[in-house]
Amino acid sequence: MAAPGYARRGSITFLCLFLLASVVQVTVCFSAKVYVVYMGSNNGEDPDEIMKQHHQILASVHSGSTEEAEASHVYSYKYGFRGFAAKLTDEQASHISKMPGVVSVFPNSKRKLHTTHSWDFMGLLDDQTMETLGFSIRNQANIIIGFIDTGIWPESPSFSDVNMPPVPPGWKGKCESGEAFNASSCNRKVIGARYYMRGYEIEEGSDSDIKVSFRSPRDSSGHGSHTASIATGRYVPNMNYMGLAGGGARGGAPMARIAVYKTCWDSGCYDVDLLAAFDDAIRDGIHILSVSLGPESPQADYFNDAISVGSYHAANRGVLVVASAGNEGYPRSVTNLAPWVITVAASSTDRDFTSDVTLGNGVNTTGESLSLSEMNAFTRIISGSEASAGYFTPYQSSYCIESSLNKTKTQGKVLVCQHAERSIESRVAKSALVKEAGGVGMILVDEAGQDIAIPFVIPSAIVGTRTGRHILSYINNTRKATAKIFRAKTVLGAKPAPRVAAFSSKGPNSLTPEILKPDVTAPGLNILAAWSPAAKNMEFNILSGTSMACPHITGIATLIKAVHPSWSPSAIKSAIMTTATILDKHHGFIRADPEQRNANAFDYGSGFVNPARVLDPGLIYDIEAEDYLAFLCSLGYDKRSLHLVTRNNRTCDRAFKSASELNYPSITVSNLKDSFSVTRTVTNVGKSTSIYTAVVSPPAGINVTVVPDRLIFTRIGQKINFTVNFKVASPSKGYSFGFLLWRNKRLHVYSPLVVRVSPAKPGLVR
Ligand SMILES: *[C@@H]1O[C@H](CO)[C@@H](O)[C@H](O)[C@H]1NC(C)=O
Ligand SMILES: *[C@@H]1O[C@H](CO)[C@@H](O)[C@H](O)[C@H]1NC(C)=O
Ligand SMILES: *[C@@H]1O[C@H](CO)[C@@H](O)[C@H](O)[C@H]1NC(C)=O
Ligand SMILES: *[C@@H]1O[C@H](CO)[C@@H](O)[C@H](O)[C@H]1NC(C)=O
Ligand SMILES: *[C@@H]1O[C@H](CO)[C@@H](O)[C@H](O)[C@H]1NC(C)=O
Ligand SMILES: *[C@@H]1O[C@H](CO)[C@@H](O)[C@H](O)[C@H]1NC(C)=O
Ligand SMILES: *[C@@H]1O[C@H](CO)[C@@H](O)[C@H](O)[C@H]1NC(C)=O
């Protein structure tokens, strides 16, 4: 006899058949994992019919057993797009992937979170100024922003609904009750709240050994409250971090509405839950979706990545998806690569948090810090390597790793510790280790992290490698070296700003090099915003990451949507990109940390967002659903899948000759052989009669011509095509950067040009 059952082991569910064969009992287990079965667009089919179809597919791989089919079913996606999530063996998954109607089957991967002064710094005009400029942004109360994140702390003053008009008609979302959250937790500001944890529980276990805090939309980590308040927090008169960075602060579009889709739990966010959130968000009627999370690089292709799939259908329903670029920092690490999302890099503002450090020889230096305690006297300073304990080598101890510090040697001292490059080790935890070993202060040598303010648990400061070397050489050359670390303070305008943050993930695009990513940059370094008191007993906190940059763009996109409700997601995106700037506040070129080299389009895309100009971009590069189809065709996706995804019968009649042909607001030619031409279409959204002239700064070694080089518009909404011709003038290696500017007296419409000359083919030498 056979009794099917599930046993959980780690993150894999085993489907076991207990077979009693004559004398021996044999247990045959097939490992079952959670998979997404993606089935393309929903063309208005009845959700119940769709669900029935999912169960039929599942029953067919379970030898017709409806019970087993139901037991393996996790989610059905049936509103924004079609598909389901289920526990399947590899064989079953492979079988289903070949069925008609199935686009792709992919495993349930885990995604990571890409963990106010920033608005003043960007020059976001106050409501009154905008009104006098002729833009009414009052309509923002009708714009609903969805946040796929860790939930919300609805009692935060940032989410107060005082003076908010009633919930917009047509809103179909709901306020799900759960632990410490009920219908009265939502208000006129937080108008919807849902949570998704089936995929998380299957992978991580729902038992008491796995801590799940708040089985409800309530935010236990703080990340979700932080991102929502950056985009749309109400004005809070005295927002500060334990006295630092004080002042009034608000989000970009403070009167817009929030719809919460809590999908991320203590250890991350799973694909099957993410897709359920996208599915509901599209149906609920949100206008903008903010997604401060993403896959680790390299990202899977568009039909095997939950965020790409969900955002594709969102974009085709008129919802702009704003996503973070990632915090991996090195070339080709940027993620959220789909052309239908706007991908945001992180940069600094002119506000910094530093601690002064004075060495015993009177030399002063400063490091980055948020630690509010200070040392009251000069104390011995030693290198972590001098404090090595037990079996640890001095080299290992120089990183102050766990157990590597001898308590006798560390007691009462300041330690100089190294932070390994690209390490994801917690910097706060390192200060806790030093404290536990008896240390009273820490200098952390961390080139890439030297601009990130960290709330260390003892007086501490982050310095770059150069300063680190100076301090170590002082220690080496002094019999009894001493130091004193002061409490952190707020510093304005000390360094050029904005700069691209060292951790911000960089291009080129590893999936489709013809599409420049990231698209734009916004503040993401040391951002003060609302927080969850459950995570740390405070109302506001300072965080860094592209996670914080993303909601700055979300807030700006919301204002554009409020002023221009009929604009498509790609028009809003174009307005943000073509008005961005590549100059910093001192009119120098924006630089990139940590080395402060000149930044380029792989660091910041089109540049640093300029909220004062986004509402009046003059021209836009618009993209329609058919264009995405032509784009996907040019990448070689098979016609059957494309038909399911787009439900368009003309599948690849109009394939682009290259993905560069998509009407993107930036132009990348990733493999230029001799010459290549790209056509773009701009739509006039400025004055009805206007004339623009092309200004080109060609990438090094490339001749660029634009035909025509004058665009004469006679009405609003008019479209004009132009062609950009690239020709290799002198051979060069790697990528080079330039720009195309459409300029008139009032406006300029900026597009980066990125070109890589195809490496010359070696001759046939035998
Ligand atoms: C909802 O929660 C609030 C505060 O936690 C509580 O005062 C209220 O009674 C609850 N309402 C319901 C209907 O449970
Ligand atoms: C270093 O800073 C201390 C405290 O702010 C100050 O008293 C001292 O003069 C400074 N030393 C130098 C060399 O600037
Ligand atoms: C720690 O250092 C002290 C003093 O140098 C030494 O006596 C002791 O053995 C060391 N302990 C370990 C675990 O290394
Ligand atoms: C300090 O001294 C150690 C050992 O004597 C040596 O390895 C290190 O390179 C020196 N560091 C500096 C910055 O002089
Ligand atoms: C697409 O083709 C199918 C079957 O060939 C047909 O039923 C459907 O009406 C067509 N749709 C459109 C929009 O032409
Ligand atoms: C612009 O180009 C598109 C596609 O290349 C073409 O379909 C359209 O007719 C052109 N429009 C004009 C005004 O030439
Ligand atoms: C590139 O432009 C320069 C200056 O206009 C011209 O002299 C040169 O011949 C051009 N090179 C090619 C390969 O077209």
mmCIF file of N, CA, C and O and ligand atoms in Angstrom, residues 389-390 406 408-409, ligand 3:
data_model
loop_
_atom_site.group_PDB
_atom_site.id
_atom_site.type_symbol
_atom_site.label_atom_id
_atom_site.label_comp_id
_atom_site.label_asym_id
_atom_site.label_seq_id
_atom_site.Cartn_x
_atom_site.Cartn_y
_atom_site.Cartn_z
ATOM 1 N N ALA A 389 43.914 36.089 19.495
ATOM 2 C CA ALA A 389 43.710 35.127 20.577
ATOM 3 C C ALA A 389 43.823 33.712 20.045
ATOM 4 O O ALA A 389 43.513 33.445 18.884
ATOM 5 N N GLY A 390 44.229 32.812 20.902
ATOM 6 C CA GLY A 390 44.181 31.375 20.626
ATOM 7 C C GLY A 390 44.824 31.001 19.320
ATOM 8 O O GLY A 390 45.966 31.342 19.044
ATOM 9 N N ASN A 406 41.749 38.465 21.929
ATOM 10 C CA ASN A 406 42.110 38.092 23.295
ATOM 11 C C ASN A 406 41.604 39.182 24.253
ATOM 12 O O ASN A 406 41.963 40.349 24.132
ATOM 13 N N THR A 408 42.168 39.817 27.374
ATOM 14 C CA THR A 408 43.184 40.504 28.196
ATOM 15 C C THR A 408 43.818 41.645 27.404
ATOM 16 O O THR A 408 44.030 42.746 27.915
ATOM 17 N N LYS A 409 44.119 41.343 26.122
ATOM 18 C CA LYS A 409 44.795 42.354 25.305
ATOM 19 C C LYS A 409 43.844 43.452 24.813
ATOM 20 O O LYS A 409 44.279 44.565 24.527
HETATM 21 C C1 LIG B 3 45.623 36.336 26.063
HETATM 22 O O1 LIG B 3 46.716 37.183 26.318
HETATM 23 C C2 LIG B 3 47.275 36.983 27.608
HETATM 24 C C3 LIG B 3 48.279 38.085 27.859
HETATM 25 O O2 LIG B 3 49.166 38.225 26.771
HETATM 26 C C4 LIG B 3 47.859 35.594 27.692
HETATM 27 O O3 LIG B 3 48.385 35.349 28.963
HETATM 28 C C5 LIG B 3 46.749 34.580 27.390
HETATM 29 O O4 LIG B 3 47.258 33.285 27.319
HETATM 30 C C6 LIG B 3 46.060 34.905 26.081
HETATM 31 N N1 LIG B 3 44.901 34.050 25.916
HETATM 32 C C7 LIG B 3 44.565 33.513 24.751
HETATM 33 C C8 LIG B 3 43.324 32.673 24.753
HETATM 34 O O5 LIG B 3 45.204 33.669 23.733
#
